[in-house]
XYZ file of C-alpha atoms in Angstrom:
441
model
C 43.473 88.796 88.681
C 44.014 85.032 88.664
C 43.651 83.310 92.018
C 46.510 80.939 91.230
C 49.716 81.228 93.225
C 52.267 83.514 91.507
C 55.434 81.646 90.568
C 59.035 82.907 90.427
C 62.059 81.232 88.855
C 65.471 82.112 90.264
C 69.019 81.844 88.876
C 71.776 82.559 91.419
C 75.335 83.130 90.166
C 78.570 84.229 91.827
C 80.136 83.903 95.247
C 78.686 82.739 98.586
C 77.893 86.363 99.462
C 75.640 86.529 96.387
C 74.073 83.235 97.486
C 73.072 84.863 100.778
C 71.548 87.799 98.857
C 69.528 85.295 96.821
C 68.378 83.537 99.992
C 67.120 86.821 101.443
C 65.176 87.704 98.296
C 63.663 84.208 98.093
C 62.708 84.293 101.782
C 60.878 87.610 101.314
C 59.069 86.375 98.202
C 58.072 83.152 99.954
C 56.726 85.135 102.926
C 54.525 87.056 100.486
C 53.059 83.848 99.090
C 55.113 83.420 95.923
C 55.983 79.886 94.888
C 59.602 79.306 93.870
C 59.752 76.993 90.858
C 62.749 75.171 89.303
C 61.897 75.599 85.607
C 61.534 78.498 83.202
C 58.253 77.265 81.742
C 56.497 77.153 85.128
C 57.598 80.666 86.175
C 55.612 83.886 85.740
C 58.889 85.805 85.976
C 62.577 84.894 86.351
C 65.074 86.702 88.608
C 68.773 86.418 87.680
C 71.269 87.320 90.431
C 74.454 88.209 88.545
C 78.186 88.312 89.235
C 80.276 91.171 87.860
C 83.699 90.581 89.378
C 85.702 89.561 86.281
C 85.008 89.396 82.563
C 84.306 85.656 82.522
C 81.748 86.099 85.312
C 80.084 88.935 83.413
C 79.915 86.766 80.288
C 78.315 83.943 82.296
C 75.781 86.417 83.726
C 74.885 87.774 80.284
C 74.502 84.217 78.975
C 72.194 83.337 81.887
C 70.079 86.442 81.272
C 69.854 85.555 77.564
C 68.806 81.985 78.327
C 66.119 83.170 80.753
C 64.781 85.643 78.189
C 64.706 82.972 75.482
C 62.996 80.396 77.696
C 60.617 82.655 79.646
C 60.676 86.221 78.304
C 60.109 88.053 81.607
C 63.402 88.655 83.380
C 64.490 90.840 86.315
C 68.234 91.297 86.845
C 69.938 91.982 90.176
C 73.350 91.520 91.769
C 76.853 92.924 91.265
C 76.605 93.338 87.516
C 73.435 95.382 88.075
C 75.522 98.424 89.055
C 76.293 98.766 85.339
C 72.764 98.737 83.926
C 73.868 99.963 80.491
C 76.199 96.990 79.983
C 73.220 94.689 80.552
C 70.673 96.613 78.472
C 73.139 97.020 75.599
C 73.048 93.233 75.186
C 69.557 92.476 76.540
C 67.367 95.593 76.171
C 64.173 93.684 76.995
C 64.943 92.901 80.648
C 62.171 94.287 82.831
C 64.273 95.786 85.633
C 67.905 96.015 86.751
C 69.046 96.500 90.370
C 72.399 96.292 92.126
C 73.582 94.024 94.959
C 71.804 94.034 98.355
C 68.815 95.900 96.876
C 66.345 93.344 98.167
C 63.322 95.673 98.341
C 63.787 96.898 94.756
C 63.936 93.315 93.466
C 60.791 92.325 95.345
C 59.011 95.474 94.155
C 60.011 94.677 90.565
C 58.482 91.204 90.981
C 55.305 92.822 92.353
C 54.972 94.928 89.197
C 55.237 91.915 86.895
C 53.180 89.462 88.920
C 51.425 90.925 91.968
C 51.160 88.809 95.134
C 47.832 87.128 95.836
C 45.389 89.510 97.505
C 44.089 86.709 99.720
C 47.522 85.385 100.721
C 47.496 84.095 104.289
C 51.036 84.220 105.742
C 50.038 81.662 108.369
C 49.385 79.102 105.658
C 52.616 79.603 103.699
C 54.886 79.490 106.719
C 58.552 80.218 106.129
C 61.006 78.347 108.370
C 62.674 80.509 111.047
C 66.039 80.193 109.305
C 64.557 81.476 106.015
C 64.888 79.907 102.561
C 68.356 78.400 102.007
C 70.044 77.459 98.720
C 72.654 75.298 100.449
C 72.055 71.720 101.645
C 70.370 71.523 105.019
C 73.534 70.636 106.932
C 75.621 73.725 106.109
C 74.882 77.420 105.619
C 76.652 80.676 104.874
C 76.544 83.280 107.646
C 77.170 86.761 106.245
C 78.513 89.108 108.937
C 79.076 92.297 106.934
C 78.761 93.979 103.562
C 81.287 95.978 101.585
C 85.000 96.580 102.034
C 87.272 99.453 103.106
C 90.200 98.313 100.963
C 91.062 99.831 97.594
C 92.916 96.951 95.920
C 93.790 98.081 92.419
C 92.479 94.924 90.712
C 89.078 94.985 92.423
C 85.787 96.850 91.932
C 83.905 95.320 94.866
C 83.897 98.546 96.935
C 82.307 100.355 93.983
C 79.676 97.612 93.708
C 79.019 96.800 97.363
C 80.206 99.948 99.126
C 82.297 100.472 102.246
C 82.311 98.063 105.174
C 78.986 97.792 107.013
C 79.036 95.243 109.843
C 75.888 93.549 111.101
C 75.302 93.872 114.870
C 76.785 90.828 116.570
C 73.539 90.000 118.368
C 71.714 89.843 115.029
C 74.402 87.572 113.545
C 74.333 85.235 116.565
C 70.523 85.053 116.501
C 70.634 83.989 112.850
C 73.340 81.430 113.625
C 71.282 79.965 116.450
C 68.206 79.647 114.199
C 70.306 77.860 111.586
C 71.742 75.378 114.076
C 68.285 74.701 115.524
C 67.119 73.973 111.955
C 69.749 71.241 111.560
C 72.791 73.124 110.228
C 76.009 71.344 111.242
C 78.475 73.826 109.724
C 78.434 77.635 109.679
C 80.596 79.246 106.983
C 81.357 82.811 108.093
C 81.584 85.092 105.041
C 82.010 88.774 104.201
C 84.322 90.795 101.994
C 86.738 91.180 104.919
C 85.985 88.999 107.932
C 88.879 90.178 110.086
C 87.682 93.809 109.799
C 84.302 92.862 111.293
C 83.089 95.620 113.613
C 85.720 98.226 112.655
C 83.016 100.537 111.300
C 81.035 100.178 114.540
C 84.138 100.758 116.698
C 83.574 97.216 118.036
C 80.504 98.451 119.909
C 78.920 96.312 122.597
C 75.750 94.500 121.613
C 73.714 91.974 123.564
C 73.214 88.264 123.014
C 71.166 86.128 125.411
C 71.283 88.962 127.909
C 75.085 89.157 127.891
C 77.242 91.968 126.423
C 79.300 90.924 123.373
C 81.677 93.106 121.362
C 81.062 93.386 117.615
C 84.481 91.946 116.786
C 85.789 88.774 115.110
C 87.269 87.223 118.273
C 84.130 87.645 120.379
C 81.924 86.518 117.483
C 83.968 83.323 117.147
C 83.845 82.708 120.905
C 80.047 82.889 120.916
C 79.576 80.908 117.694
C 81.707 78.134 119.170
C 79.072 77.588 121.870
C 76.346 76.617 119.378
C 77.703 73.119 118.717
C 78.309 73.459 114.955
C 81.493 73.589 112.925
C 82.528 77.238 112.428
C 84.673 77.993 109.368
C 86.217 81.426 108.639
C 86.404 82.710 105.063
C 87.886 85.869 103.476
C 90.217 86.713 106.365
C 92.814 89.456 105.800
C 96.071 88.785 107.680
C 95.691 91.634 110.169
C 97.390 91.250 113.573
C 94.033 90.389 115.188
C 93.970 87.100 113.250
C 96.571 85.860 115.759
C 93.868 86.080 118.447
C 91.621 83.401 116.920
C 94.351 80.763 116.475
C 94.120 79.651 120.155
C 90.363 79.105 119.646
C 91.230 76.768 116.780
C 93.862 74.973 118.861
C 91.261 74.480 121.607
C 88.796 72.920 119.137
C 86.277 75.747 119.517
C 86.227 76.678 115.826
C 87.620 74.789 112.844
C 91.398 75.082 112.375
C 90.912 76.641 108.948
C 91.808 80.059 107.579
C 90.844 81.317 104.135
C 93.269 84.200 103.479
C 93.473 85.742 99.980
C 97.206 86.569 99.826
C 96.978 87.280 96.046
C 100.770 87.431 95.529
C 104.089 87.419 97.384
C 106.350 89.781 95.435
C 106.582 93.088 97.357
C 106.585 95.010 94.073
C 103.415 93.318 92.789
C 101.675 93.599 96.160
C 102.425 97.323 96.185
C 100.941 97.711 92.692
C 97.906 95.731 93.831
C 97.632 98.002 96.901
C 97.710 94.922 99.098
C 99.409 94.750 102.517
C 103.018 93.848 101.576
C 104.012 91.864 104.649
C 105.224 88.730 102.858
C 108.289 88.310 105.117
C 106.250 88.761 108.287
C 103.500 86.567 106.862
C 105.796 83.543 106.605
C 106.867 84.024 110.216
C 103.242 84.340 111.311
C 102.207 81.210 109.418
C 104.995 79.337 111.229
C 103.821 80.724 114.572
C 100.174 79.848 113.828
C 101.150 76.253 113.067
C 103.206 76.034 116.255
C 100.102 77.041 118.241
C 97.686 74.954 116.127
C 99.477 72.147 114.222
C 96.216 71.043 112.575
C 95.688 74.448 110.936
C 94.658 74.376 107.271
C 95.401 77.508 105.251
C 93.583 78.157 101.976
C 94.414 81.073 99.704
C 93.970 82.524 96.248
C 96.558 84.164 94.006
C 96.642 86.201 90.804
C 99.314 85.621 88.157
C 99.982 87.920 85.217
C 99.164 91.172 87.035
C 100.387 94.164 84.967
C 104.107 94.662 85.482
C 104.700 91.151 86.897
C 108.153 89.987 85.775
C 109.586 86.483 85.651
C 111.563 87.431 88.753
C 108.333 88.396 90.562
C 106.718 85.142 89.535
C 109.686 83.045 90.679
C 109.565 84.910 93.999
C 105.942 83.777 94.331
C 106.841 80.123 93.625
C 109.656 80.245 96.183
C 107.274 81.809 98.700
C 104.763 78.990 98.142
C 107.509 76.447 98.818
C 108.244 78.179 102.117
C 104.620 78.773 103.107
C 103.428 75.207 102.423
C 99.792 76.280 102.049
C 97.237 73.480 102.063
C 94.576 74.674 99.620
C 95.304 77.150 96.843
C 93.391 78.613 93.927
C 94.942 80.694 91.150
C 93.509 83.091 88.585
C 95.037 84.713 85.565
C 94.721 88.483 85.832
C 91.731 89.806 83.940
C 91.292 93.596 83.513
C 87.986 94.703 84.994
C 86.197 97.845 83.805
C 86.543 100.510 86.478
C 89.445 98.871 88.336
C 92.315 101.256 89.254
C 94.846 98.724 87.899
C 93.829 99.788 84.389
C 95.324 103.241 85.002
C 98.622 102.276 86.633
C 100.542 102.507 83.351
C 102.160 99.103 83.931
C 103.141 96.777 81.103
C 100.408 94.188 80.469
C 101.532 90.566 80.658
C 100.821 88.739 77.358
C 98.062 86.117 77.523
C 100.407 83.278 76.564
C 102.750 84.248 79.419
C 99.826 84.381 81.869
C 98.775 80.896 80.781
C 102.293 79.515 81.077
C 102.737 81.002 84.567
C 99.341 79.723 85.664
C 100.268 76.199 84.558
C 103.615 76.363 86.379
C 101.915 77.756 89.480
C 99.296 74.986 89.549
C 101.885 72.235 89.000
C 104.085 73.674 91.756
C 101.247 73.924 94.264
C 99.899 70.502 93.284
C 103.154 68.928 94.465
C 102.887 70.778 97.781
C 99.246 69.793 98.244
C 99.913 66.134 97.402
C 102.803 65.953 99.885
C 100.748 67.542 102.667
C 97.812 65.185 102.086
C 100.120 62.157 102.154
C 100.949 63.101 105.752
C 97.301 62.484 106.680
C 97.333 58.791 105.740
C 96.781 56.732 108.874
C 95.320 59.647 110.843
C 91.849 59.688 112.350
C 89.723 62.695 111.364
C 86.120 63.813 111.722
C 84.082 64.026 108.523
C 80.773 65.691 107.630
C 78.897 63.804 104.900
C 77.695 65.938 101.953
C 76.235 63.293 99.650
C 75.793 59.573 99.186
C 75.864 57.839 95.799
C 76.076 54.286 94.478
C 79.790 54.100 95.234
C 79.570 55.316 98.833
C 79.585 58.443 100.948
C 81.353 61.686 100.070
C 82.219 64.058 102.880
C 84.572 66.777 104.002
C 86.948 67.197 106.889
C 87.780 70.311 108.904
C 90.317 71.064 106.149
C 87.710 71.227 103.366
C 85.200 73.976 102.625
C 82.280 72.980 100.390
C 82.644 73.362 96.605
C 86.176 74.842 96.671
C 88.319 72.289 98.537
C 88.759 68.537 98.431
C 86.509 65.622 99.398
C 86.846 62.620 101.678
C 85.511 59.409 100.116
C 84.284 57.222 102.965
C 83.990 53.441 103.003
C 81.394 52.540 105.633
C 79.503 49.343 106.415
C 76.845 51.432 108.164
C 74.507 53.405 105.872
C 75.248 57.129 105.911
C 73.217 60.165 104.885
C 74.002 63.845 104.192
C 74.572 65.741 107.423
C 76.025 62.774 109.305
C 79.251 63.360 111.223
C 81.610 60.493 111.912
C 85.235 59.651 112.619
C 87.241 57.922 109.918
C 90.778 56.669 109.352
C 92.526 58.015 106.231
C 93.752 55.200 103.970
C 94.841 57.025 100.786
C 95.302 60.467 99.225
C 95.984 62.188 95.922
C 96.663 65.851 95.128
C 93.299 67.090 96.403
C 91.183 64.326 97.983
C 91.321 61.702 100.710
C 89.957 58.163 100.996
C 89.021 56.787 104.401
C 87.255 54.010 106.270
C 84.667 54.604 108.955
C 85.705 53.777 112.525
């Protein structure tokens, strides 16, 4: 066997939860002495971590697998699309191995079979940082608190891919968070399939952190994370009653005043067909109450238009609801039938593609007006910004209202040189539909 260091190329697709899976696989490979390389030609084997949530994501995954095969020839496939091995092998029969999401050991074992680790590898030479290998910039990181989901939304196949809810012990999560902060992370992005259900499967059991008992529950997790000195941002929060409990923490400045809640629709009829909690009337009242407690609260959400059976009346109901809700950050998708999703068997009338497109355009225009008006209110205010990058034109950062890659940016004019990871206070001078411009104080 060659004494040269075995080299692995890695392509990571999909959501932040898939990014964390990739980080775990890369950390294990690095601990075993593998070198992670950025090009196909330098790699002995390429791992592609796929997304299988909607058809466009599957197409992107198949394209990535095809490119890796063409450029390298030795490809291992993992991730959400891996649960349907036949759909991958039908298109790319020459892939070496296919595994599903969270199957870290199987991926590593597949790499071993293609390119064994060095027999004389000394783990004390190839030290891995305590926080592991990260695919995000050094100043922010995703903190995955659970796997799977107990919901059975009719448009979704995540439970069939990632299983039922399995929460990580809170002490384990807090230990990882502490390592990340010690390594220079300034922002922790809490992710899961269902953050507000954290600990339900464990009956909120007591765990220990720094010698103190802590319940495995969202509120207690947020309380402890707030003590680490980093921004804490909550993603994928279902609007259960217990969400009310974390709003005072946001008002007190302990965690970021930011909630990412996937409402998906507002029409009671559509929500029922989606098998989503249909509390749209109560939800508006709760949003109002949340903002009374924490006026700085930013609410981000995602919606689906063109779900089977959606009428013009349902869609207009959604637009009217958006006007009332005044959400800050909103994404919208046109419904795409997913193989294996219960929505395919509901017997509801499909919405024609041209109608989906037209509703999507109206939705985006409607929400754009709301977003622009809300950002105009920030002009003249002083806000804290975390710098993500610096280019020839200046520094680009984010405020408490902006998650990386999905929300807006703050373009900062500063006489003092800035670098990624810097935090500073700025005064907002201008705004458009999505972004802010500001000057350093």
